[in-house]
Coordinates of C-alpha atoms and ligand atoms in Angstrom, one line a residue:
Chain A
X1 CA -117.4 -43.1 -55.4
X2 CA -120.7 -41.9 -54.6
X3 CA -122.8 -38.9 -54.1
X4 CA -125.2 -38.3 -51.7
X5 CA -126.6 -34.3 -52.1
X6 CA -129.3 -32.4 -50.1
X7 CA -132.5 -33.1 -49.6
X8 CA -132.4 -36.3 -49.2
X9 CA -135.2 -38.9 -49.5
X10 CA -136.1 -42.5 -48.9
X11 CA -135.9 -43.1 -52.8
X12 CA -132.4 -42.0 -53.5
X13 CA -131.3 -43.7 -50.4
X14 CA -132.6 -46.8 -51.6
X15 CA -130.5 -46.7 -54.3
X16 CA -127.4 -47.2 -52.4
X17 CA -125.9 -50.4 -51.4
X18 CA -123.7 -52.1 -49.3
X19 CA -119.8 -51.7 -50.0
X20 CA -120.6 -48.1 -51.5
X21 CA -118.2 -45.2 -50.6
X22 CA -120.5 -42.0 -50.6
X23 CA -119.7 -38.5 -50.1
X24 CA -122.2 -36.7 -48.8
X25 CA -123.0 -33.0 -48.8
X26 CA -125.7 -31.0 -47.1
X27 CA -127.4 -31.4 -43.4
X28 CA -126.6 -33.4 -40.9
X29 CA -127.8 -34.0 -37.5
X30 CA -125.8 -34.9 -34.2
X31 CA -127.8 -36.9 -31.7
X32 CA -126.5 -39.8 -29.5
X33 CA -127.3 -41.4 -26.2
X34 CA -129.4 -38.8 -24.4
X35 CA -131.1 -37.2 -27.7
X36 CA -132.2 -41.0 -28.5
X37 CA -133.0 -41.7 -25.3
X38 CA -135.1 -38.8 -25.1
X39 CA -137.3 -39.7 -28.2
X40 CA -137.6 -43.4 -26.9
X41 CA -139.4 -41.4 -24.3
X42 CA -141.7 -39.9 -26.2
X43 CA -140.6 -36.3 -26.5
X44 CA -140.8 -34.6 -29.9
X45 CA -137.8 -33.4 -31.7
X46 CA -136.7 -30.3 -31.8
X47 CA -136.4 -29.9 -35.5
X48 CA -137.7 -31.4 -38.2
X49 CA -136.2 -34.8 -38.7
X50 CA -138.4 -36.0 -41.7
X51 CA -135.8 -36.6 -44.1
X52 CA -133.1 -35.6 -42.3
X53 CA -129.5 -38.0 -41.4
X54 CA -128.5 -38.2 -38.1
X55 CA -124.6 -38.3 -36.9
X56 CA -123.9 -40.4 -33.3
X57 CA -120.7 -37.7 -32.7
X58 CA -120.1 -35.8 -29.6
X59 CA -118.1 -32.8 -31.4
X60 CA -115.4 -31.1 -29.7
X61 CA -116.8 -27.7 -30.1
X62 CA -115.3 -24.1 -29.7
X63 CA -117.5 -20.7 -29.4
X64 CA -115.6 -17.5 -31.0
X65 CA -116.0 -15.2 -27.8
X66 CA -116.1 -12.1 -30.0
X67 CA -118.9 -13.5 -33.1
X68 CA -120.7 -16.0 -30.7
X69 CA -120.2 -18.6 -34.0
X70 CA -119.5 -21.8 -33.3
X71 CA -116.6 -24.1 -34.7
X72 CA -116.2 -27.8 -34.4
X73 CA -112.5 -29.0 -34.1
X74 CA -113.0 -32.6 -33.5
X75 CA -116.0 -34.9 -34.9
X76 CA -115.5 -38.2 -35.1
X77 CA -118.2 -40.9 -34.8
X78 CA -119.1 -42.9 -31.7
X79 CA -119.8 -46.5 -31.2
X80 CA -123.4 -46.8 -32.5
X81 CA -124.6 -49.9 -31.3
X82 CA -125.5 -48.2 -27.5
X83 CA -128.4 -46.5 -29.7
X84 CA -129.6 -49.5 -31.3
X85 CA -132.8 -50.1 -28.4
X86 CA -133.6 -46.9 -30.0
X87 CA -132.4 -46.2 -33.9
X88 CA -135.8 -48.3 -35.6
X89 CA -138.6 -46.3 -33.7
X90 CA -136.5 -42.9 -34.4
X91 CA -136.7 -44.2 -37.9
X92 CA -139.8 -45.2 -37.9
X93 CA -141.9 -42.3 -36.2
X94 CA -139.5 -39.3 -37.3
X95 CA -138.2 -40.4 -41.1
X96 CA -134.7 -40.2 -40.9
X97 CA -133.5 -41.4 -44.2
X98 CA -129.3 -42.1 -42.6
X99 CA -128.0 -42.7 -39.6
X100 CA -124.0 -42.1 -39.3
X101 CA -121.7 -44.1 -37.3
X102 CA -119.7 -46.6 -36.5
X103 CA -119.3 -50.4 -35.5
X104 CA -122.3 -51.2 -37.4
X105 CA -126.1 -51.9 -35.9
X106 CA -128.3 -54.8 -35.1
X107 CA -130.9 -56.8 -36.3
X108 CA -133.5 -54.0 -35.7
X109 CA -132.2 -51.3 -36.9
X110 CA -131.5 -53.0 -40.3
X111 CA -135.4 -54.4 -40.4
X112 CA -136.4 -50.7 -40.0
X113 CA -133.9 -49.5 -42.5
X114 CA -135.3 -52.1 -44.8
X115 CA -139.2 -50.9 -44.2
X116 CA -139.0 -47.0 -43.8
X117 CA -136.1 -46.4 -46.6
X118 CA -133.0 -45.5 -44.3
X119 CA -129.6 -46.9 -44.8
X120 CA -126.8 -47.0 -42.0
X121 CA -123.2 -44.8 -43.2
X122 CA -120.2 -46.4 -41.4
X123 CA -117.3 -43.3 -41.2
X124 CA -113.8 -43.6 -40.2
X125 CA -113.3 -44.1 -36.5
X126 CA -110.7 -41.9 -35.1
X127 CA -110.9 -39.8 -37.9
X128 CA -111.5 -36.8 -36.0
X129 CA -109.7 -34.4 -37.8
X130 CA -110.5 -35.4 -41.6
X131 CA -114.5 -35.2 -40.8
X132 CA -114.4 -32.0 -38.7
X133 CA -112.5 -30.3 -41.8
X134 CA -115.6 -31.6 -44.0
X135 CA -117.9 -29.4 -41.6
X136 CA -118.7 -26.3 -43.7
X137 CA -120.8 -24.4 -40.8
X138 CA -122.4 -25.0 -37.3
X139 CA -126.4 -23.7 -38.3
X140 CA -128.0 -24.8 -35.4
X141 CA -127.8 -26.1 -31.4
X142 CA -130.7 -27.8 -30.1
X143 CA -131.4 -29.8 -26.3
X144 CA -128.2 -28.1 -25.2
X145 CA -129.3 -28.9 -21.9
X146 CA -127.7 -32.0 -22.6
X147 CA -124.4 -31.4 -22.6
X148 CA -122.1 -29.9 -25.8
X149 CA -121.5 -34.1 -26.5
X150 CA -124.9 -34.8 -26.1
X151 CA -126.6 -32.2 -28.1
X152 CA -128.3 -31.8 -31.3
X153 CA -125.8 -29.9 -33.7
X154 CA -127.6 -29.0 -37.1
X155 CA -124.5 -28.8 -39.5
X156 CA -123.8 -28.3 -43.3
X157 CA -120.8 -31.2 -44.2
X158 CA -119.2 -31.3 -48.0
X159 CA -118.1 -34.2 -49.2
X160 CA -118.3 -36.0 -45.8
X161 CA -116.7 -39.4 -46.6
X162 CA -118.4 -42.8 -45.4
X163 CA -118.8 -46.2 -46.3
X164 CA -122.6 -47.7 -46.7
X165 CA -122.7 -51.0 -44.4
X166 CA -126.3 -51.5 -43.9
X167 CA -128.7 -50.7 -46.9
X168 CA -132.6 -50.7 -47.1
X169 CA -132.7 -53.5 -49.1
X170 CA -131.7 -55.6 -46.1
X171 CA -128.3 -56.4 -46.8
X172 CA -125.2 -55.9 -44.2
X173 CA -121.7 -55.5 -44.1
X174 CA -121.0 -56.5 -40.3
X175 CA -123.0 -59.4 -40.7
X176 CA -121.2 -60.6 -43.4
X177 CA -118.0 -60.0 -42.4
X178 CA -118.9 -61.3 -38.8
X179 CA -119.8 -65.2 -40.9
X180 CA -116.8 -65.1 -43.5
X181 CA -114.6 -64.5 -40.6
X182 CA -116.5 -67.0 -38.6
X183 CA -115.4 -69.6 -41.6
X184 CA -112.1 -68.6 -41.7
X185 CA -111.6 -68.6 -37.9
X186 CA -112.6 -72.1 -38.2
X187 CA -109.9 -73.0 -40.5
X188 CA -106.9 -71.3 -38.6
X189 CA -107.8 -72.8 -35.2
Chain B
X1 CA -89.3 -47.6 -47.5
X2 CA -85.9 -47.1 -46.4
X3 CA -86.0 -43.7 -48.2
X4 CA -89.2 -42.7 -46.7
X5 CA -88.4 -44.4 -43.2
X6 CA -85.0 -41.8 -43.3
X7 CA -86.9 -38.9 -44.2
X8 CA -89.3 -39.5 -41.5
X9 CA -86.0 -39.7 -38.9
X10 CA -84.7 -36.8 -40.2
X11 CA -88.0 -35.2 -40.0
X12 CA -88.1 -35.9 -35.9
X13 CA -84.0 -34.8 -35.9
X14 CA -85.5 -31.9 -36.9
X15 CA -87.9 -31.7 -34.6
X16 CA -86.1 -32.5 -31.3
X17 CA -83.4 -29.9 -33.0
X18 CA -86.1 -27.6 -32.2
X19 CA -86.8 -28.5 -29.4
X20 CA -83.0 -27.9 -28.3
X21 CA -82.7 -24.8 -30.3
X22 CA -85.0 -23.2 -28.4
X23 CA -83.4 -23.6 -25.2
X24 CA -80.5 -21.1 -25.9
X25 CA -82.8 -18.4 -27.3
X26 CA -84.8 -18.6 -23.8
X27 CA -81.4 -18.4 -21.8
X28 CA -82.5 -16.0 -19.5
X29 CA -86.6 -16.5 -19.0
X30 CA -85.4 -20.4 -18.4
X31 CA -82.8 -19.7 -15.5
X32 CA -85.5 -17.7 -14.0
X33 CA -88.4 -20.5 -14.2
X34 CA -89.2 -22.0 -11.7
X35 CA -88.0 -25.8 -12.3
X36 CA -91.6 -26.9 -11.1
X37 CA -93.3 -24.5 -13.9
X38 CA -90.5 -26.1 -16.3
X39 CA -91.4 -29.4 -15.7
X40 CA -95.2 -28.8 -16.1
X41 CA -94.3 -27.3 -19.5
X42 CA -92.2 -30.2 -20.5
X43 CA -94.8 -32.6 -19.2
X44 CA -97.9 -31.0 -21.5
X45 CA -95.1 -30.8 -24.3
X46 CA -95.1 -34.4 -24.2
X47 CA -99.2 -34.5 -23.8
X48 CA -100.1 -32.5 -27.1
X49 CA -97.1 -34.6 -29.4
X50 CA -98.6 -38.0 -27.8
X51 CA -101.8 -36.8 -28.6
X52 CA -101.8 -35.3 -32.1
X53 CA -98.6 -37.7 -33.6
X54 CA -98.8 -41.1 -34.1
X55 CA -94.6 -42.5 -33.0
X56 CA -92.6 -43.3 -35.9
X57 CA -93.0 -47.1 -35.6
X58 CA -96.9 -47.0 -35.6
X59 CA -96.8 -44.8 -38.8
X60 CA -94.0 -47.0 -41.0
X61 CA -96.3 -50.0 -39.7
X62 CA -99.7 -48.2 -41.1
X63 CA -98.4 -47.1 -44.6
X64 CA -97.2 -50.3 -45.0
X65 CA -100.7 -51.8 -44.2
X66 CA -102.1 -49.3 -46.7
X67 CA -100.0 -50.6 -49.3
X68 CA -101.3 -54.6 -48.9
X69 CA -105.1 -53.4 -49.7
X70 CA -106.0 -53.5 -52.8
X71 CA -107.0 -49.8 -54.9
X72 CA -110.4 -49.0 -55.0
X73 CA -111.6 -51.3 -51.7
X74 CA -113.3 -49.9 -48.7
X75 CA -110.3 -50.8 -46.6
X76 CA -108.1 -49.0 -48.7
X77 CA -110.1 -46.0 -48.6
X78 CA -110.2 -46.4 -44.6
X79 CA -106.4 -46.6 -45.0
X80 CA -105.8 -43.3 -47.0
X81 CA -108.0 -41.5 -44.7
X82 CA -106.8 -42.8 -41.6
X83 CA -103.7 -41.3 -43.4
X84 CA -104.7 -37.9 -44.4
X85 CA -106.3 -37.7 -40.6
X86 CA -102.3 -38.6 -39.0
X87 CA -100.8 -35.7 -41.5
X88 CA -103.7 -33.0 -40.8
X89 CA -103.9 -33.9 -36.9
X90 CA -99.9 -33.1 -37.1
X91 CA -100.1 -30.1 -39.0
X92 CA -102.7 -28.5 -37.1
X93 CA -101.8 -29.9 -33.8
X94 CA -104.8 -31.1 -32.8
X95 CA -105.9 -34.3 -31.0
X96 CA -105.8 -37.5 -33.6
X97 CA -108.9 -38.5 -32.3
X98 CA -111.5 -36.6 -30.0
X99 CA -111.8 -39.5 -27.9
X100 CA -108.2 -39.2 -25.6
X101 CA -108.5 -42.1 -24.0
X102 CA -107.2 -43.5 -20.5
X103 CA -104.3 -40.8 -19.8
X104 CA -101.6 -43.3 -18.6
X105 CA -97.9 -42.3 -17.2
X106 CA -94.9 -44.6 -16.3
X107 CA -92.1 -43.3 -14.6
X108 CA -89.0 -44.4 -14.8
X109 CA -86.9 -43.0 -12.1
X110 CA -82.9 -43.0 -10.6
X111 CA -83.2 -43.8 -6.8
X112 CA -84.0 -41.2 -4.5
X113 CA -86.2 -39.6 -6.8
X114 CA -89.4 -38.1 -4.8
X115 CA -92.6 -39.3 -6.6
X116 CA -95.2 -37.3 -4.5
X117 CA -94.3 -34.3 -5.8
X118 CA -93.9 -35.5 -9.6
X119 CA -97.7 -36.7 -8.7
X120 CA -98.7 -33.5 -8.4
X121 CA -96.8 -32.0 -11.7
X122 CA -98.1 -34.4 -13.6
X123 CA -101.7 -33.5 -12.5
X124 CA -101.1 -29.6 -13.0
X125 CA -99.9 -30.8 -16.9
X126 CA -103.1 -32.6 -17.2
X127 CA -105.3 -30.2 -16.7
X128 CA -103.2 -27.3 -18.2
X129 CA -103.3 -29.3 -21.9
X130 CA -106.6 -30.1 -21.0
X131 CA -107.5 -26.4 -21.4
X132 CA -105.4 -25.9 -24.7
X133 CA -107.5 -29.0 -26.0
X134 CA -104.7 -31.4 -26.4
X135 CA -106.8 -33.7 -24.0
X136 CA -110.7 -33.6 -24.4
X137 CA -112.8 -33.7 -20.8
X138 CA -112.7 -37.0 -20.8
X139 CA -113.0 -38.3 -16.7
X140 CA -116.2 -39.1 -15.2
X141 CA -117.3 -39.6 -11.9
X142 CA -118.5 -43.1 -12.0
X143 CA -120.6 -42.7 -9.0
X144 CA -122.4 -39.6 -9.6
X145 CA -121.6 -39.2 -13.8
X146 CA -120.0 -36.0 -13.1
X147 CA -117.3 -34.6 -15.4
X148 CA -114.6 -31.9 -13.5
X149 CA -113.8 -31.5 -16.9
X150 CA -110.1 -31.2 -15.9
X151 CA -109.0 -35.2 -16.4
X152 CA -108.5 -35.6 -12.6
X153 CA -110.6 -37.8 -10.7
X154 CA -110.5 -40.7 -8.4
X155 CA -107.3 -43.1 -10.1
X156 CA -107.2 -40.4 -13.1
X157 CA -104.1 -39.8 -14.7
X158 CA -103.2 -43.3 -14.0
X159 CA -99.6 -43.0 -13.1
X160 CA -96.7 -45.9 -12.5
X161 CA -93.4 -45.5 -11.2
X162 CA -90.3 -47.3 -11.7
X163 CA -86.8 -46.9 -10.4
X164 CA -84.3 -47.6 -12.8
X165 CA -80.6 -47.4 -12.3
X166 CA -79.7 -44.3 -14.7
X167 CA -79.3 -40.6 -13.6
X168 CA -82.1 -39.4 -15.5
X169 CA -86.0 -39.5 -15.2
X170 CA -87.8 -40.8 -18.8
X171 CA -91.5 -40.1 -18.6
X172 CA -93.6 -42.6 -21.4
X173 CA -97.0 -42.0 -21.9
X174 CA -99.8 -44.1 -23.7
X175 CA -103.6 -42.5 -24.1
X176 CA -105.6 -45.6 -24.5
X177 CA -109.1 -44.7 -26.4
X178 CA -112.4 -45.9 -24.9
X179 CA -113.4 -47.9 -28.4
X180 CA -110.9 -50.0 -28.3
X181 CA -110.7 -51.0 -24.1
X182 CA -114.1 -51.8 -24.7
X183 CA -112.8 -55.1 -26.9
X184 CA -110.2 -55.8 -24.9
X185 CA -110.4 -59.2 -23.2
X186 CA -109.4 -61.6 -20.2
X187 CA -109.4 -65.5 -20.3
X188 CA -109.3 -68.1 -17.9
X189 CA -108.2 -71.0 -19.1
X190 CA -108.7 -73.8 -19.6
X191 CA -111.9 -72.2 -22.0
X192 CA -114.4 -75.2 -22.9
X193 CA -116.6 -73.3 -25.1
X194 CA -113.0 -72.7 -27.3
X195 CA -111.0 -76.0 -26.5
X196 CA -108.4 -74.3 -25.4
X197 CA -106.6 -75.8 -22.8
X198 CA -103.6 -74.4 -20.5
X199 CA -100.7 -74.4 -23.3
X200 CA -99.7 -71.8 -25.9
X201 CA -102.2 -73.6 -28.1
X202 CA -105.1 -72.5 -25.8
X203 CA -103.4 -69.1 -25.5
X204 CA -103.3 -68.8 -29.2
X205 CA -107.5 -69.5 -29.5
X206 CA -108.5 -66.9 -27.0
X207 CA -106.3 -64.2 -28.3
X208 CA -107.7 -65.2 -32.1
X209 CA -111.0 -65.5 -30.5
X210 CA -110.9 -62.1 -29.1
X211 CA -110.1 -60.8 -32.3
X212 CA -112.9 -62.4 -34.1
X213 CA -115.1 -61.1 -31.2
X214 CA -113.6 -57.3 -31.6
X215 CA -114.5 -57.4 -35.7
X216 CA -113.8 -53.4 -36.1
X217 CA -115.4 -52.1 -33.0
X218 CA -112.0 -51.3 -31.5
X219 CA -111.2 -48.9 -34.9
X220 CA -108.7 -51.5 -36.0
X221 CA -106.6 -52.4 -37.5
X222 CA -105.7 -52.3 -34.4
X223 CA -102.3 -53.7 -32.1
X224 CA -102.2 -55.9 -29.3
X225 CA -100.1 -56.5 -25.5
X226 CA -101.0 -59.5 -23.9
X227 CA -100.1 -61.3 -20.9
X228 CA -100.1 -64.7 -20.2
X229 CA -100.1 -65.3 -16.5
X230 CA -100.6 -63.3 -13.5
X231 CA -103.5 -62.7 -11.3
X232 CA -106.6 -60.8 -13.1
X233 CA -104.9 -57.2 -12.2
X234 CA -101.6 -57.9 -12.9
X235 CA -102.4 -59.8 -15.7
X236 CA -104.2 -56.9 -17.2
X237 CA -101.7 -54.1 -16.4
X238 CA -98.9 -55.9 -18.1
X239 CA -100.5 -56.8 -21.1
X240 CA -101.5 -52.9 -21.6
X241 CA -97.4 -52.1 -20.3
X242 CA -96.5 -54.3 -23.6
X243 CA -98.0 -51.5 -26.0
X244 CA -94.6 -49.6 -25.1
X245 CA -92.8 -51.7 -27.3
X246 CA -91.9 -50.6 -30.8
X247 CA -94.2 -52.6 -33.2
X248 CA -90.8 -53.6 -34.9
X249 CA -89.0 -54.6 -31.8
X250 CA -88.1 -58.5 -31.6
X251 CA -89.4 -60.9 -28.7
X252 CA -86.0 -61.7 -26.9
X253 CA -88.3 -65.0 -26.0
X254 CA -88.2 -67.3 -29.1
X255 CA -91.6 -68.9 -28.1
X256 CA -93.3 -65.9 -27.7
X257 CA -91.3 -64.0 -30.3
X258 CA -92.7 -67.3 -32.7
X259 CA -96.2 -66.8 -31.2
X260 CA -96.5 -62.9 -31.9
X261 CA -95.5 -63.8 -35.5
X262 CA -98.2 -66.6 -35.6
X263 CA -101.1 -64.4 -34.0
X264 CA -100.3 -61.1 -36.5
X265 CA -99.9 -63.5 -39.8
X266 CA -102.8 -65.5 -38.6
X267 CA -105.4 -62.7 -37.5
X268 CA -104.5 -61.2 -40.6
X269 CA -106.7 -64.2 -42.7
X270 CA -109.6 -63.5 -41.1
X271 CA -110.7 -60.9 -43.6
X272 CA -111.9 -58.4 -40.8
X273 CA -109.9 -55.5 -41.9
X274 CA -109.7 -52.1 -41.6
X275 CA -113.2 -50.7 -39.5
X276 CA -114.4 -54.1 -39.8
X277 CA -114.7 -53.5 -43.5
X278 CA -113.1 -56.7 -44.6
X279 CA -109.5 -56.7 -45.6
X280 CA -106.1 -57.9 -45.4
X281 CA -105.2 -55.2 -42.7
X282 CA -107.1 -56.7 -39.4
X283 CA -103.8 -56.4 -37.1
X284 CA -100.9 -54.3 -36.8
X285 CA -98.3 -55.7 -34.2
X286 CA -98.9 -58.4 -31.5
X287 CA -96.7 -58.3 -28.1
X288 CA -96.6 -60.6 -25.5
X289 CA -95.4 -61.2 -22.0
X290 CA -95.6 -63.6 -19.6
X291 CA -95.9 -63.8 -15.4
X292 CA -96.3 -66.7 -13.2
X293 CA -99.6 -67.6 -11.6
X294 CA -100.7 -69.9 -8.9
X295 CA -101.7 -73.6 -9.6
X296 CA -105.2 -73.0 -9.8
X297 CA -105.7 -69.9 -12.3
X298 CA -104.5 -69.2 -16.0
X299 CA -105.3 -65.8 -17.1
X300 CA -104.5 -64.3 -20.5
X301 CA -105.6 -61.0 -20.8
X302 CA -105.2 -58.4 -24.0
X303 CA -105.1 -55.1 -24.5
X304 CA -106.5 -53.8 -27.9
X305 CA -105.2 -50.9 -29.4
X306 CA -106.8 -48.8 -32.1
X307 CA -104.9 -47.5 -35.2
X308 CA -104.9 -44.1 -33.9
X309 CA -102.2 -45.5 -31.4
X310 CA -100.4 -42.4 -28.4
X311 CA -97.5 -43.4 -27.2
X312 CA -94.6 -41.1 -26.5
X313 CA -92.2 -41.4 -24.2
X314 CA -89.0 -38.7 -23.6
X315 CA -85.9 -38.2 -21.3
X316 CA -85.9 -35.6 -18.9
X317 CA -82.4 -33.3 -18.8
X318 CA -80.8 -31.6 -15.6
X319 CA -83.4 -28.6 -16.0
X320 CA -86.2 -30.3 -16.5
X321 CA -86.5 -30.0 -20.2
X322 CA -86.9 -32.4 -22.7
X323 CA -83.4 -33.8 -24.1
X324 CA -85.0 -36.8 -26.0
X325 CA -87.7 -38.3 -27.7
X326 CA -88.3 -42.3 -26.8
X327 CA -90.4 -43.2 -29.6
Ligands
LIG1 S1 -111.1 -46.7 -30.5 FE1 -109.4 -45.3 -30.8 S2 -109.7 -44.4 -32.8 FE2 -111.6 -45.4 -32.2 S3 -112.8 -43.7 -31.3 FE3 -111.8 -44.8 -29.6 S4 -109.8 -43.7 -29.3 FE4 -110.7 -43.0 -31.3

């Protein structure tokens, strides 16, 4: 096992490979469809993202009527592959150093990874409950004119458990699991 | 296992016993209900424990999967936290998964029964645990890409009645994730590309195929209902009906009962695994049905499940409350 700690940087995320189990703690980032969409565009981020890891989740989120704080109940990742148009320039222009998901990413994504320092975190799919209890605090709430889903959530995980599948060095999990199991479909047809 | 697999029954006893229990110390407030407002509270009942506990036979088939991976792997450590994410989801009551799915009823009904009304219950229940957030807003407007953000909408719930020929009403109910329909698949045989032809062999390729195709973009492991035969719709709807069936139930067809044994074992080489993460684990359960078709098509269509797999089902008593658990 792993561990990934805030800040992060291009240099310690190079050091991970494929096959690693990392727990991460510190900042993360929500952003999916309409927040990658909207950079593809050419609008500036909100916030920072130099450095930063970004999470494809659309959190089930809950306001405390009284404290105004939110509270996310549900965070599971989404199917990344609908950002992957998008992912490498996002990497490329803004420096994100992670991206969190799951089903894996293509071809372009992992080139960028490769270039700009980034790796690709797989986490557990339908593990809503497990990651939202990693969720520490909500610190931030950015674009909310897209939707709760679609937002930019800034918040603080610990020990936020995921699976490197694509690395900056090139290398990727999907691919190869996608050509062994190619071989051995082969075989049992 | 057998120890564990009682506990687990004794642990529902327990829980039904609650369920009962609570009848008597509600005497009075019940007899005053309205039996419409009962209903709708025996209906979300039956919402929130499909969404936040996986059935019985789905969780004996998981912890056995999590046993075949080997310590220290990636799919083992998908495993145990697909595990730890079943127990907290329970204990806190919340939704295993913030994606909940297709919501899908089937009826089964005596004969007389008026379904219009039961439409209508059924659609207050939605929306009721869709505000406790046992169902996320999850039904969009696929003209205009509007949410209500109530779960009704145009063919939402998707609801199926059946007359059967006892005196009660059982209500079963299956949320069907988004992931996981996505990598569902239908095949016309025969399929060039595959070789397969119109015969079990040919079914066997596609549904292996689709499999291969899936990798873990459906969150598997994952648990199939296919249909062999049919025209497309049919076809389709009866292969999703099969993922009703307890993953331990037998085939009463010997072919087919052969064949789900085949696809399970043989998927299971492939090395996809849990999330895709390579590993002995790539399919739970396989179910299969069959239904005629004209001369000129051969449909198979299957229904991908993911592991985070809602199906409940209960039977309905005299007033409306729920007398037993299905699954
Ligand atoms: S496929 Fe199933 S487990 Fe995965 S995100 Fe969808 S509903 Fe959840």
């Amino acid at each position: 096992m792993k561990r990934l700690s805030y800040p992060f940087s291009p240099e310690a995320v190079r050091e991970l490979k494929v096959g690693d189990m990392v727990l991460i703690t510190g900042k993360l980032f929500t952003g999916r469809d309409a927040v990658h969409k909207y950079l593809h565009d050419g609008n500036k981020p909100p916030v920072d993202l130099k450095n930063q890891i970004i999470y494809h989740c659309g959190p089930v989120t809950m306001k405390d009527k009284k404290t105004g704080k939110w509270t996310v109940t549900a965070a599971g990742p989404t199917t990344s592959i609908r950002e992957e148009p998008y992912q490498w320039e996002v990497i490329r222009d803004y420096g994100i150093v992670g991206v969190i998901g799951k089903g894996g990413m293509g071809q372009k994504t992992l080139d960028a990874c490769k270039e700009h320092g980034c790796v690709y975190f797989h986490a557990i799919g339908g593990a809503a409950q497990v990651l939202a209890e990693k969720i520490k605090s909500v610190d931030g709430l950015y674009l909310e004119e897209f939707g709760l889903p679609e937002a930019i959530w800034e918040l603080t995980v610990e020990e936020f458990p995921v699976v490197v599948t694509m690395d900056a060095h090139g290398n990727s999990l999907h691919k190869d699991v996608e050509e062994s199991s190619r071989t051995a479909l082969k075989e049992v047809l | 296992m057998t120890k564990k697999v009682a506990t687990k029954k004794a642990a529902k006893k327990v829980l039904s016993k609650k369920v009962i229990t609570k009848a008597p110390t509600k005497k009075l407030p019940v007899k005053k209900l309205d039996p419409k407002q009962k209903t709708i509270e025996t209906l979300v009942e039956l919402i929130k424990t499909t969404s936040t506990v996986v059935p019985d036979d789905v969780y004996r088939t998981l912890l056995k999967a999590r046993t075949q991976e080997q310590a220290g792997s990636t799919a083992s450590y998908a495993m145990n936290i697909i595990n730890d994410n079943i127990e907290l989801a329970k204990l806190k009551s919340q939704p295993l998964c913030q994606d909940t799915g297709t919501v899908i009823f089937f009826i089964y009904h005596p004969p007389g029964f008026h379904q219009t009304p039961f439409k209508e219950l059924i659609k207050k229940a939605v929306v009721k645990a869709t505000q406790k957030g046992y169902l996320r807003q999850n039904s969009v407007n696929s003209l205009t890409g509007e949410n209500a953000g109530t779960n009704l909408g145009e063919g939402h719930p998707s609801i199926h009645f059946y007359e059967h020929n006892k005196k009660e009403v059982e209500v079963k109910l299956v949320l069907k994730g988004g992931g996981c329909e996505n990598v569902s698949a239908q095949y016309s045989l025969p399929d060039t590309g595959l070789g397969a032809g119109r015969d079990l062999a040919g079914v066997r390729k596609v549904i292996i195929d689709a499999i291969h195709k899936a990798q873990g973009k459906g969150c598997g492991p994952g648990a199939l209902g296919i249909c062999i035969g049919g025209d497309r719709a049919d076809s389709a709807y009866l292969a999703k009906k099969q993922l009703l069936r307890k993953l331990d139930d037998k085939n009463s067809h010997p072919e087919l009962n052969k064949l789900e044994n085949d696809i399970v074992e043989t998927c299971n080489k492939l090395g996809i695994g849990p999330m895709g993460f390579g590993g002995k684990t790539t399919l739970l359960s396989c179910k299969i049905t069959h239904a005629n078709r004209v001369p000129a098509s051969f449909f198979v269509s299957i229904s991908y499940m993911c592991w985070a797999f809602r199906r409940q089902g209960i039977v309905m008593d005299k007033n409306n409350s729920i007398k037993k658990w299905l699954y």
